[in-house]
Structures are given as C-alpha cells and as structure tokens.
C-alpha cells in the first residue's frame, strides 16, 4: 500500500533485514510511524558540515574533514559550535520501492541541537532514496548548549514510505471538514498553516530564550535541570516580541493540532519572505498526536525559532509554518501518546524533557 509505513511494518523490516541494527533494538525505539536511530561508539570532530556526494562514501569523505576522534563509550561532551559526525547503529537494506526521510526528535530540536542524517552517495540531508543499501550517520552541531552523549542515545528518527501520498490542499479541506485538524479556522495553502501564540489566555509568558553561557546538558538526565539556569523567560503584554539575530527561542503555536490515526504529518518551514527567522528542527508529527482518543486533546505545536541577520518583530497570530499531511499505508497498531509514554502529547508551551516542569 502507498503511504507512510506504520510501526508493525517497521517491525517486519527489522525481521527481514531491511533495517539492520548493530545490536538488537530496544523498547520504545519503534514509534507509531518512525524508528529512532541510535548513536554508535565514536564521534568524529570535523572541520565543516558536508554531504558525501554522488559516488562517494561518508567514510572516505571523513578522511578529508576529520580533525580528531572521540570515544563515546564512557560518555563524551559535544561542544557548542562544533560539528561532529557519528556513525549510527542502524544500517539500511531498503527495497527498491521504499524511500525514507529522517528528522531530529522533538527533544533534540528543543535543545537547539542541529542533527541531520547523511548517507553514502547522499546529495541531500535527511533524504534517503529508494533501495538505499548502506550505513547511516548523524551530523550533530550543538548550537545553544554543549551536551553529554553516550552510545545508544536517540537524537534523530527515520520514517519510511512506499511511494508518496501527500494530501493536496483540497484533500486537506475535505479532511478538516470531516475531522477538524486545528481548533479554529484552517489556513490551508500548500499544507496546513499554523501561527504563533503571543497572547496567552493566562499570564504573559509566551516563550523561552536560550541563555548564551550555560553548563553542559547530560541527555540521559530527565526532569533534572533548572530551566532558569539555561533559559530566559520571554513575556509580552502587547502580542509582540522582537527576535534577536542569532538567538534561539521556544515558542508555541496558537492552534491545537490534530493528526488523525490514518495520517502522519511533517512540519515544513514557511516561506523565507515572511521574515528573518527559521522555524523548526524537529518535524515529525505521528499518527494520534492531538487525537482525543489517544489523550491528546488540545496539543499545541512547539516552535523552535532562530532569528537570522536582522531583528524581527513577531506578532500574535502570524503564520510561521505549515504541516504537510500524508496518508499512512496502514493505521499503526499503537498511536502517539496512547500508552507509550509520549512526552509531548497534550502539550502547551513546553521545554524539552530534560528540564524540570515549571508551575
């Protein structure tokens, strides 16, 4: 069947050797419509980000760009502002009619941890062509915080497709009329648009801005760090904030988003012409996100925003991104949030799971 492959098909791909892990997968690694990818045992500090390019292997290109190697077995710090390449534990042996796309996990994006997947012969980040056979690598560039990592940590994820079945705007309009995709008017133009909430119902806290000089974050520590040591609160009384160049912000969508069980979605950046900023590192929305039966009534989309060259005024209700919906090949046996300890089901404005909850 055409569409995004569900968890039960991913399990079969593991059994059939179409996905070949170095060591057996762990509980929770297979998600409703994706597979978490695990860091291997070594990181290569490189001079610059790169793609292998047609006909080249990543291993061969590493000889051109490698500065030094870091053993991750006992844990190692990846320094803010540096670029690393880490071989992943998962290899692929895809069928000729199955392609894949990768993306950072939600917690990774909320730490401003730029993480992209590269492959042998690759000419794009995070895009794996049909029939690819070979290793996977994570390129990691911590932007706001230095992080402590270990083998087996899961910073990015991969989604498999048989063909493509992206919904047209007319199909999205029809779906929204049958099963509302947002809790208000739907802005549908090359996907489902979503806007930023800078006028909350309670109080004036609208987001967080990463502090420039902080300690290391151990990615194994959950609900551990004091947010005030890493983040500044962003407040607004007039529905506006000014984004500073080079700064990283956590904001939230005005709309509550709904992904019905038969669909998956990917967050795509909005047109560059709307402003001097970028929204999103983590782009996958699994089937069941925001779905009432999976405990997700009222799930907002968290926005990871970085301003570019010039200060920019962001205003309440401004459209900043869009969701591209795609048909699942089959409804997954397990939905996002329904009994699988999903961290962000039913969320509002929320930092990554590494930080203590604020009142």
mmCIF file of C-alpha atoms in Angstrom:
data_model
loop_
_atom_site.group_PDB
_atom_site.id
_atom_site.type_symbol
_atom_site.label_atom_id
_atom_site.label_comp_id
_atom_site.label_asym_id
_atom_site.label_seq_id
_atom_site.Cartn_x
_atom_site.Cartn_y
_atom_site.Cartn_z
ATOM 1 C CA UNK A 1 0.000 0.000 0.000
ATOM 2 C CA UNK A 2 1.121 3.534 -0.717
ATOM 3 C CA UNK A 3 1.961 5.843 2.161
ATOM 4 C CA UNK A 4 3.986 6.115 5.359
ATOM 5 C CA UNK A 5 4.836 2.724 6.809
ATOM 6 C CA UNK A 6 3.453 2.055 10.325
ATOM 7 C CA UNK A 7 5.121 0.508 13.341
ATOM 8 C CA UNK A 8 4.031 -3.048 12.543
ATOM 9 C CA UNK A 9 5.648 -2.818 9.092
ATOM 10 C CA UNK A 10 8.848 -1.380 10.598
ATOM 11 C CA UNK A 11 8.957 -4.394 12.912
ATOM 12 C CA UNK A 12 8.722 -6.666 9.870
ATOM 13 C CA UNK A 13 11.515 -4.711 8.142
ATOM 14 C CA UNK A 14 13.734 -5.400 11.153
ATOM 15 C CA UNK A 15 12.930 -9.108 10.995
ATOM 16 C CA UNK A 16 13.516 -9.233 7.213
ATOM 17 C CA UNK A 17 16.876 -7.450 7.402
ATOM 18 C CA UNK A 18 15.704 -4.373 5.514
ATOM 19 C CA UNK A 19 16.765 -2.481 8.635
ATOM 20 C CA UNK A 20 19.931 -3.982 10.132
ATOM 21 C CA UNK A 21 20.926 -2.791 13.616
ATOM 22 C CA UNK A 22 24.388 -3.496 15.022
ATOM 23 C CA UNK A 23 22.721 -4.648 18.241
ATOM 24 C CA UNK A 24 19.055 -5.522 18.874
ATOM 25 C CA UNK A 25 16.590 -2.669 19.074
ATOM 26 C CA UNK A 26 15.349 -1.509 22.469
ATOM 27 C CA UNK A 27 11.868 -0.966 23.839
ATOM 28 C CA UNK A 28 10.297 2.210 22.538
ATOM 29 C CA UNK A 29 12.649 2.556 19.597
ATOM 30 C CA UNK A 30 9.891 1.752 17.103
ATOM 31 C CA UNK A 31 7.416 4.635 17.141
ATOM 32 C CA UNK A 32 3.938 4.718 15.524
ATOM 33 C CA UNK A 33 5.308 5.873 12.158
ATOM 34 C CA UNK A 34 9.084 6.045 12.593
ATOM 35 C CA UNK A 35 12.177 4.388 14.014
ATOM 36 C CA UNK A 36 14.505 6.105 16.458
ATOM 37 C CA UNK A 37 18.153 5.964 15.365
ATOM 38 C CA UNK A 38 20.912 5.298 17.913
ATOM 39 C CA UNK A 39 24.366 6.819 18.221
ATOM 40 C CA UNK A 40 27.318 4.492 17.777
ATOM 41 C CA UNK A 41 30.504 4.383 19.830
ATOM 42 C CA UNK A 42 32.650 7.064 18.175
ATOM 43 C CA UNK A 43 32.232 10.690 17.117
ATOM 44 C CA UNK A 44 34.365 12.412 14.501
ATOM 45 C CA UNK A 45 35.040 16.106 15.026
ATOM 46 C CA UNK A 46 35.069 17.596 11.526
ATOM 47 C CA UNK A 47 36.100 20.953 10.103
ATOM 48 C CA UNK A 48 32.760 21.602 8.457
ATOM 49 C CA UNK A 49 29.405 20.115 7.592
ATOM 50 C CA UNK A 50 29.447 18.066 4.382
ATOM 51 C CA UNK A 51 27.496 15.699 2.167
ATOM 52 C CA UNK A 52 29.131 12.592 0.700
ATOM 53 C CA UNK A 53 28.073 13.411 -2.861
ATOM 54 C CA UNK A 54 27.230 11.063 -5.693
ATOM 55 C CA UNK A 55 29.522 8.053 -5.801
ATOM 56 C CA UNK A 56 31.309 8.842 -2.531
ATOM 57 C CA UNK A 57 31.121 7.189 0.869
ATOM 58 C CA UNK A 58 30.887 9.136 4.105
ATOM 59 C CA UNK A 59 33.858 7.161 5.463
ATOM 60 C CA UNK A 60 36.019 8.325 2.553
ATOM 61 C CA UNK A 61 34.964 11.962 2.989
ATOM 62 C CA UNK A 62 35.758 11.782 6.700
ATOM 63 C CA UNK A 63 39.425 11.366 5.787
ATOM 64 C CA UNK A 64 39.211 14.826 4.184
ATOM 65 C CA UNK A 65 37.462 16.607 7.053
ATOM 66 C CA UNK A 66 38.265 14.721 10.266
ATOM 67 C CA UNK A 67 40.076 16.690 12.988
ATOM 68 C CA UNK A 68 40.005 14.053 15.735
ATOM 69 C CA UNK A 69 38.004 11.105 17.052
ATOM 70 C CA UNK A 70 36.142 10.915 20.338
ATOM 71 C CA UNK A 71 35.339 7.648 22.107
ATOM 72 C CA UNK A 72 31.727 7.818 23.328
ATOM 73 C CA UNK A 73 31.709 4.579 25.318
ATOM 74 C CA UNK A 74 32.074 6.282 28.703
ATOM 75 C CA UNK A 75 30.253 9.438 27.629
ATOM 76 C CA UNK A 76 31.744 12.500 25.946
ATOM 77 C CA UNK A 77 30.850 16.155 25.578
ATOM 78 C CA UNK A 78 29.964 17.547 22.172
ATOM 79 C CA UNK A 79 30.917 21.206 22.340
ATOM 80 C CA UNK A 80 28.633 24.059 21.380
ATOM 81 C CA UNK A 81 29.511 25.474 17.954
ATOM 82 C CA UNK A 82 31.403 22.399 16.740
ATOM 83 C CA UNK A 83 30.400 19.870 14.071
ATOM 84 C CA UNK A 84 30.529 16.101 14.643
ATOM 85 C CA UNK A 85 29.715 13.032 12.563
ATOM 86 C CA UNK A 86 28.626 9.903 14.442
ATOM 87 C CA UNK A 87 28.052 6.506 12.749
ATOM 88 C CA UNK A 88 24.633 5.183 13.759
ATOM 89 C CA UNK A 89 23.834 1.662 14.936
ATOM 90 C CA UNK A 90 21.237 1.156 12.201
ATOM 91 C CA UNK A 91 22.060 0.243 8.593
ATOM 92 C CA UNK A 92 19.570 0.035 5.740
ATOM 93 C CA UNK A 93 18.885 -2.510 3.028
ATOM 94 C CA UNK A 94 15.771 -0.899 1.575
ATOM 95 C CA UNK A 95 13.559 -2.495 -1.075
ATOM 96 C CA UNK A 96 13.641 -0.779 -4.459
ATOM 97 C CA UNK A 97 10.231 0.822 -3.844
ATOM 98 C CA UNK A 98 10.778 2.141 -0.289
ATOM 99 C CA UNK A 99 12.383 5.518 0.442
ATOM 100 C CA UNK A 100 12.952 7.271 3.749
ATOM 101 C CA UNK A 101 13.188 10.675 5.356
ATOM 102 C CA UNK A 102 14.882 11.481 8.662
ATOM 103 C CA UNK A 103 14.490 14.285 11.164
ATOM 104 C CA UNK A 104 15.549 15.329 14.643
ATOM 105 C CA UNK A 105 13.462 14.074 17.542
ATOM 106 C CA UNK A 106 11.375 16.632 19.415
ATOM 107 C CA UNK A 107 13.653 16.813 22.446
ATOM 108 C CA UNK A 108 16.672 17.228 20.189
ATOM 109 C CA UNK A 109 15.158 20.206 18.410
ATOM 110 C CA UNK A 110 14.099 21.850 21.659
ATOM 111 C CA UNK A 111 17.744 21.864 22.744
ATOM 112 C CA UNK A 112 18.785 23.662 19.543
ATOM 113 C CA UNK A 113 20.796 20.577 18.697
ATOM 114 C CA UNK A 114 21.069 20.566 14.910
ATOM 115 C CA UNK A 115 21.030 16.882 13.976
ATOM 116 C CA UNK A 116 20.827 15.653 10.398
ATOM 117 C CA UNK A 117 21.226 12.268 8.743
ATOM 118 C CA UNK A 118 23.782 11.704 5.977
ATOM 119 C CA UNK A 119 24.339 8.648 3.791
ATOM 120 C CA UNK A 120 26.804 7.247 1.312
ATOM 121 C CA UNK A 121 26.254 8.935 -2.042
ATOM 122 C CA UNK A 122 23.930 11.427 -0.412
ATOM 123 C CA UNK A 123 23.278 14.787 -2.069
ATOM 124 C CA UNK A 124 20.677 15.952 0.485
ATOM 125 C CA UNK A 125 20.453 15.886 4.257
ATOM 126 C CA UNK A 126 17.779 13.648 5.785
ATOM 127 C CA UNK A 127 16.629 12.202 2.458
ATOM 128 C CA UNK A 128 17.304 8.520 1.728
ATOM 129 C CA UNK A 129 16.448 7.278 -1.777
ATOM 130 C CA UNK A 130 14.500 4.144 -2.621
ATOM 131 C CA UNK A 131 16.592 0.989 -2.471
ATOM 132 C CA UNK A 132 19.416 2.540 -0.412
ATOM 133 C CA UNK A 133 21.806 -0.028 0.979
ATOM 134 C CA UNK A 134 24.422 1.163 3.423
ATOM 135 C CA UNK A 135 25.238 2.877 6.701
ATOM 136 C CA UNK A 136 23.639 5.902 8.311
ATOM 137 C CA UNK A 137 25.443 8.763 10.035
ATOM 138 C CA UNK A 138 24.267 11.619 12.230
ATOM 139 C CA UNK A 139 25.778 15.043 11.746
ATOM 140 C CA UNK A 140 25.465 16.864 15.075
ATOM 141 C CA UNK A 141 26.063 20.546 15.703
ATOM 142 C CA UNK A 142 25.109 21.831 19.180
ATOM 143 C CA UNK A 143 24.003 25.435 18.687
ATOM 144 C CA UNK A 144 22.993 26.695 22.155
ATOM 145 C CA UNK A 145 24.194 24.105 24.697
ATOM 146 C CA UNK A 146 27.096 21.663 24.931
ATOM 147 C CA UNK A 147 25.747 18.143 25.500
ATOM 148 C CA UNK A 148 26.984 14.915 27.046
ATOM 149 C CA UNK A 149 26.205 11.905 24.848
ATOM 150 C CA UNK A 150 26.681 8.134 25.031
ATOM 151 C CA UNK A 151 26.254 5.210 22.617
ATOM 152 C CA UNK A 152 22.627 4.234 22.098
ATOM 153 C CA UNK A 153 21.208 7.727 22.602
ATOM 154 C CA UNK A 154 18.424 8.531 20.163
ATOM 155 C CA UNK A 155 18.687 12.038 18.701
ATOM 156 C CA UNK A 156 17.039 11.542 15.332
ATOM 157 C CA UNK A 157 14.440 9.333 13.737
ATOM 158 C CA UNK A 158 13.596 7.901 10.341
ATOM 159 C CA UNK A 159 10.273 7.477 8.567
ATOM 160 C CA UNK A 160 9.761 5.023 5.703
ATOM 161 C CA UNK A 161 7.493 5.492 2.711
ATOM 162 C CA UNK A 162 6.153 3.300 -0.030
ATOM 163 C CA UNK A 163 5.710 5.878 -2.745
ATOM 164 C CA UNK A 164 4.258 9.202 -1.621
ATOM 165 C CA UNK A 165 0.699 10.161 -0.779
ATOM 166 C CA UNK A 166 0.860 13.789 0.317
ATOM 167 C CA UNK A 167 -2.581 15.306 0.677
ATOM 168 C CA UNK A 168 -3.482 18.127 -1.687
ATOM 169 C CA UNK A 169 -4.997 21.328 -0.329
ATOM 170 C CA UNK A 170 -8.429 20.192 -1.468
ATOM 171 C CA UNK A 171 -7.994 16.859 0.314
ATOM 172 C CA UNK A 172 -6.891 18.730 3.439
ATOM 173 C CA UNK A 173 -10.002 20.923 3.274
ATOM 174 C CA UNK A 174 -12.180 17.830 2.987
ATOM 175 C CA UNK A 175 -10.399 16.109 5.864
ATOM 176 C CA UNK A 176 -10.685 19.215 8.050
ATOM 177 C CA UNK A 177 -14.437 19.381 7.380
ATOM 178 C CA UNK A 178 -14.785 15.758 8.498
ATOM 179 C CA UNK A 179 -12.239 15.730 11.353
ATOM 180 C CA UNK A 180 -11.022 19.188 12.417
ATOM 181 C CA UNK A 181 -7.246 19.423 12.110
ATOM 182 C CA UNK A 182 -6.994 22.619 14.185
ATOM 183 C CA UNK A 183 -9.278 24.125 16.819
ATOM 184 C CA UNK A 184 -10.194 27.131 14.705
ATOM 185 C CA UNK A 185 -10.259 28.290 11.095
ATOM 186 C CA UNK A 186 -7.896 26.258 8.932
ATOM 187 C CA UNK A 187 -5.356 28.191 6.847
ATOM 188 C CA UNK A 188 -4.685 25.786 4.002
ATOM 189 C CA UNK A 189 -2.195 26.804 1.337
ATOM 190 C CA UNK A 190 0.369 24.227 0.261
ATOM 191 C CA UNK A 191 -0.251 22.474 3.579
ATOM 192 C CA UNK A 192 -1.935 23.400 6.850
ATOM 193 C CA UNK A 193 -0.629 26.712 8.140
ATOM 194 C CA UNK A 194 -0.099 27.382 11.831
ATOM 195 C CA UNK A 195 0.594 30.593 13.691
ATOM 196 C CA UNK A 196 2.417 31.718 16.835
ATOM 197 C CA UNK A 197 0.691 32.364 20.164
ATOM 198 C CA UNK A 198 1.938 35.598 21.730
ATOM 199 C CA UNK A 199 -1.256 36.403 23.619
ATOM 200 C CA UNK A 200 -1.894 33.500 26.034
ATOM 201 C CA UNK A 201 -5.172 33.179 27.908
ATOM 202 C CA UNK A 202 -3.365 33.155 31.263
ATOM 203 C CA UNK A 203 -0.481 35.459 32.115
ATOM 204 C CA UNK A 204 2.076 36.905 29.718
ATOM 205 C CA UNK A 205 4.675 34.118 29.394
ATOM 206 C CA UNK A 206 4.959 33.429 25.664
ATOM 207 C CA UNK A 207 8.253 31.568 25.337
ATOM 208 C CA UNK A 208 11.838 30.967 26.355
ATOM 209 C CA UNK A 209 15.140 32.232 25.002
ATOM 210 C CA UNK A 210 18.339 30.186 25.357
ATOM 211 C CA UNK A 211 20.979 31.794 27.559
ATOM 212 C CA UNK A 212 24.352 32.267 25.829
ATOM 213 C CA UNK A 213 26.639 30.824 28.552
ATOM 214 C CA UNK A 214 25.453 27.700 30.345
ATOM 215 C CA UNK A 215 26.633 24.353 31.659
ATOM 216 C CA UNK A 216 26.639 21.014 29.880
ATOM 217 C CA UNK A 217 23.371 19.080 29.475
ATOM 218 C CA UNK A 218 23.580 15.321 30.033
ATOM 219 C CA UNK A 219 20.982 13.938 27.642
ATOM 220 C CA UNK A 220 20.276 10.992 29.966
ATOM 221 C CA UNK A 221 19.067 13.311 32.752
ATOM 222 C CA UNK A 222 15.298 13.796 32.550
ATOM 223 C CA UNK A 223 13.252 16.294 34.572
ATOM 224 C CA UNK A 224 16.574 17.299 36.103
ATOM 225 C CA UNK A 225 17.805 20.748 35.132
ATOM 226 C CA UNK A 226 16.554 24.066 36.498
ATOM 227 C CA UNK A 227 15.149 25.956 33.488
ATOM 228 C CA UNK A 228 16.304 29.294 34.889
ATOM 229 C CA UNK A 229 19.944 28.232 34.525
ATOM 230 C CA UNK A 230 19.561 27.682 30.782
ATOM 231 C CA UNK A 231 16.623 29.796 29.654
ATOM 232 C CA UNK A 232 15.315 33.340 29.956
ATOM 233 C CA UNK A 233 11.549 33.747 30.085
ATOM 234 C CA UNK A 234 10.053 35.742 27.229
ATOM 235 C CA UNK A 235 6.982 37.753 28.174
ATOM 236 C CA UNK A 236 4.704 40.013 26.192
ATOM 237 C CA UNK A 237 1.830 42.289 27.125
ATOM 238 C CA UNK A 238 1.064 43.518 23.609
ATOM 239 C CA UNK A 239 1.136 40.369 21.467
ATOM 240 C CA UNK A 240 4.580 41.152 20.057
ATOM 241 C CA UNK A 241 8.174 40.127 20.640
ATOM 242 C CA UNK A 242 11.376 41.168 18.890
ATOM 243 C CA UNK A 243 13.587 38.292 17.810
ATOM 244 C CA UNK A 244 17.313 38.994 18.196
ATOM 245 C CA UNK A 245 19.742 37.820 15.491
ATOM 246 C CA UNK A 246 21.431 34.554 16.409
ATOM 247 C CA UNK A 247 19.146 33.895 19.377
ATOM 248 C CA UNK A 248 17.161 30.680 19.827
ATOM 249 C CA UNK A 249 13.585 30.674 21.129
ATOM 250 C CA UNK A 250 10.999 28.124 22.206
ATOM 251 C CA UNK A 251 7.501 29.376 21.340
ATOM 252 C CA UNK A 252 4.160 27.643 20.821
ATOM 253 C CA UNK A 253 1.509 27.541 18.133
ATOM 254 C CA UNK A 254 -1.784 29.325 18.650
ATOM 255 C CA UNK A 255 -3.630 26.338 17.209
ATOM 256 C CA UNK A 256 -4.135 22.965 18.813
ATOM 257 C CA UNK A 257 -3.094 20.466 16.158
ATOM 258 C CA UNK A 258 -4.733 17.127 15.337
ATOM 259 C CA UNK A 259 -3.187 14.231 13.398
ATOM 260 C CA UNK A 260 -5.859 11.553 12.797
ATOM 261 C CA UNK A 261 -4.709 7.922 13.124
ATOM 262 C CA UNK A 262 -4.793 7.353 9.360
ATOM 263 C CA UNK A 263 -2.289 10.141 8.687
ATOM 264 C CA UNK A 264 1.171 11.409 9.562
ATOM 265 C CA UNK A 265 2.493 14.937 9.155
ATOM 266 C CA UNK A 266 5.796 16.720 8.729
ATOM 267 C CA UNK A 267 6.484 20.309 9.713
ATOM 268 C CA UNK A 268 7.894 22.311 6.833
ATOM 269 C CA UNK A 269 9.467 25.772 7.124
ATOM 270 C CA UNK A 270 7.345 28.661 5.982
ATOM 271 C CA UNK A 271 8.358 30.886 3.084
ATOM 272 C CA UNK A 272 11.524 32.868 3.798
ATOM 273 C CA UNK A 273 9.818 36.014 2.525
ATOM 274 C CA UNK A 274 7.651 36.291 5.649
ATOM 275 C CA UNK A 275 10.542 37.189 7.935
ATOM 276 C CA UNK A 276 14.146 36.845 9.036
ATOM 277 C CA UNK A 277 13.743 33.648 11.034
ATOM 278 C CA UNK A 278 13.630 29.883 10.766
ATOM 279 C CA UNK A 279 11.064 27.668 12.470
ATOM 280 C CA UNK A 280 11.622 24.003 13.385
ATOM 281 C CA UNK A 281 14.307 21.427 13.700
ATOM 282 C CA UNK A 282 12.062 18.509 14.681
ATOM 283 C CA UNK A 283 9.485 17.929 12.021
ATOM 284 C CA UNK A 284 7.581 14.645 12.513
ATOM 285 C CA UNK A 285 4.051 14.550 13.898
ATOM 286 C CA UNK A 286 2.992 10.947 14.478
ATOM 287 C CA UNK A 287 -0.485 9.477 13.965
ATOM 288 C CA UNK A 288 -2.550 10.233 17.058
ATOM 289 C CA UNK A 289 -0.820 13.496 18.017
ATOM 290 C CA UNK A 290 -3.556 15.709 19.416
ATOM 291 C CA UNK A 291 -6.096 12.914 18.929
ATOM 292 C CA UNK A 292 -8.655 12.829 21.754
ATOM 293 C CA UNK A 293 -8.813 9.026 21.902
ATOM 294 C CA UNK A 294 -5.025 8.974 22.446
ATOM 295 C CA UNK A 295 -5.121 11.540 25.239
ATOM 296 C CA UNK A 296 -4.080 14.443 23.077
ATOM 297 C CA UNK A 297 -6.980 16.866 23.138
ATOM 298 C CA UNK A 298 -5.502 20.328 22.757
ATOM 299 C CA UNK A 299 -1.907 19.503 21.744
ATOM 300 C CA UNK A 300 -0.063 22.588 20.525
ATOM 301 C CA UNK A 301 2.910 22.572 18.220
ATOM 302 C CA UNK A 302 6.112 23.751 19.897
ATOM 303 C CA UNK A 303 8.108 26.073 17.657
ATOM 304 C CA UNK A 304 11.902 26.100 17.641
ATOM 305 C CA UNK A 305 12.741 29.528 16.276
ATOM 306 C CA UNK A 306 16.098 31.032 15.315
ATOM 307 C CA UNK A 307 16.393 34.605 14.053
ATOM 308 C CA UNK A 308 18.800 35.356 11.198
ATOM 309 C CA UNK A 309 20.541 38.574 10.169
ATOM 310 C CA UNK A 310 18.230 41.338 11.385
ATOM 311 C CA UNK A 311 15.999 41.874 14.449
ATOM 312 C CA UNK A 312 12.442 40.922 13.571
ATOM 313 C CA UNK A 313 9.078 41.736 15.124
ATOM 314 C CA UNK A 314 6.963 38.620 15.535
ATOM 315 C CA UNK A 315 3.267 39.233 16.174
ATOM 316 C CA UNK A 316 0.466 37.180 17.661
ATOM 317 C CA UNK A 317 -1.315 35.088 15.051
ATOM 318 C CA UNK A 318 1.415 35.444 12.438
ATOM 319 C CA UNK A 319 1.630 32.340 10.259
ATOM 320 C CA UNK A 320 5.109 30.872 10.777
ATOM 321 C CA UNK A 321 4.951 27.327 9.401
ATOM 322 C CA UNK A 322 2.895 24.620 7.793
ATOM 323 C CA UNK A 323 2.140 20.961 8.249
ATOM 324 C CA UNK A 324 2.246 18.643 5.255
ATOM 325 C CA UNK A 325 -0.102 15.680 5.790
ATOM 326 C CA UNK A 326 0.488 12.270 4.282
ATOM 327 C CA UNK A 327 -1.624 9.127 4.199
ATOM 328 C CA UNK A 328 -0.448 6.173 6.272
ATOM 329 C CA UNK A 329 -0.113 2.909 4.382
ATOM 330 C CA UNK A 330 -1.946 1.365 7.335
ATOM 331 C CA UNK A 331 -3.132 2.620 10.715
ATOM 332 C CA UNK A 332 -0.377 1.911 13.265
ATOM 333 C CA UNK A 333 -1.147 -0.590 15.992
ATOM 334 C CA UNK A 334 -0.015 1.966 18.567
ATOM 335 C CA UNK A 335 -0.876 5.672 18.360
ATOM 336 C CA UNK A 336 1.246 8.526 19.630
ATOM 337 C CA UNK A 337 0.560 9.083 23.316
ATOM 338 C CA UNK A 338 -1.696 6.086 23.848
ATOM 339 C CA UNK A 339 0.207 4.054 26.401
ATOM 340 C CA UNK A 340 3.727 4.568 25.006
ATOM 341 C CA UNK A 341 4.866 7.358 27.369
ATOM 342 C CA UNK A 342 4.930 10.030 24.668
ATOM 343 C CA UNK A 343 6.437 13.119 26.271
ATOM 344 C CA UNK A 344 4.569 15.830 24.393
ATOM 345 C CA UNK A 345 1.003 14.617 23.992
ATOM 346 C CA UNK A 346 -1.455 17.239 25.242
ATOM 347 C CA UNK A 347 1.348 19.813 25.441
ATOM 348 C CA UNK A 348 1.316 23.582 25.502
ATOM 349 C CA UNK A 349 4.415 25.742 25.807
ATOM 350 C CA UNK A 350 6.983 23.206 26.999
ATOM 351 C CA UNK A 351 10.749 22.840 27.165
ATOM 352 C CA UNK A 352 12.455 19.521 26.452
ATOM 353 C CA UNK A 353 12.017 16.631 28.869
ATOM 354 C CA UNK A 354 15.448 17.319 30.416
ATOM 355 C CA UNK A 355 14.147 20.338 32.351
ATOM 356 C CA UNK A 356 12.061 20.403 35.487
ATOM 357 C CA UNK A 357 8.453 21.355 34.955
ATOM 358 C CA UNK A 358 7.655 24.937 35.836
ATOM 359 C CA UNK A 359 4.414 25.911 37.520
#
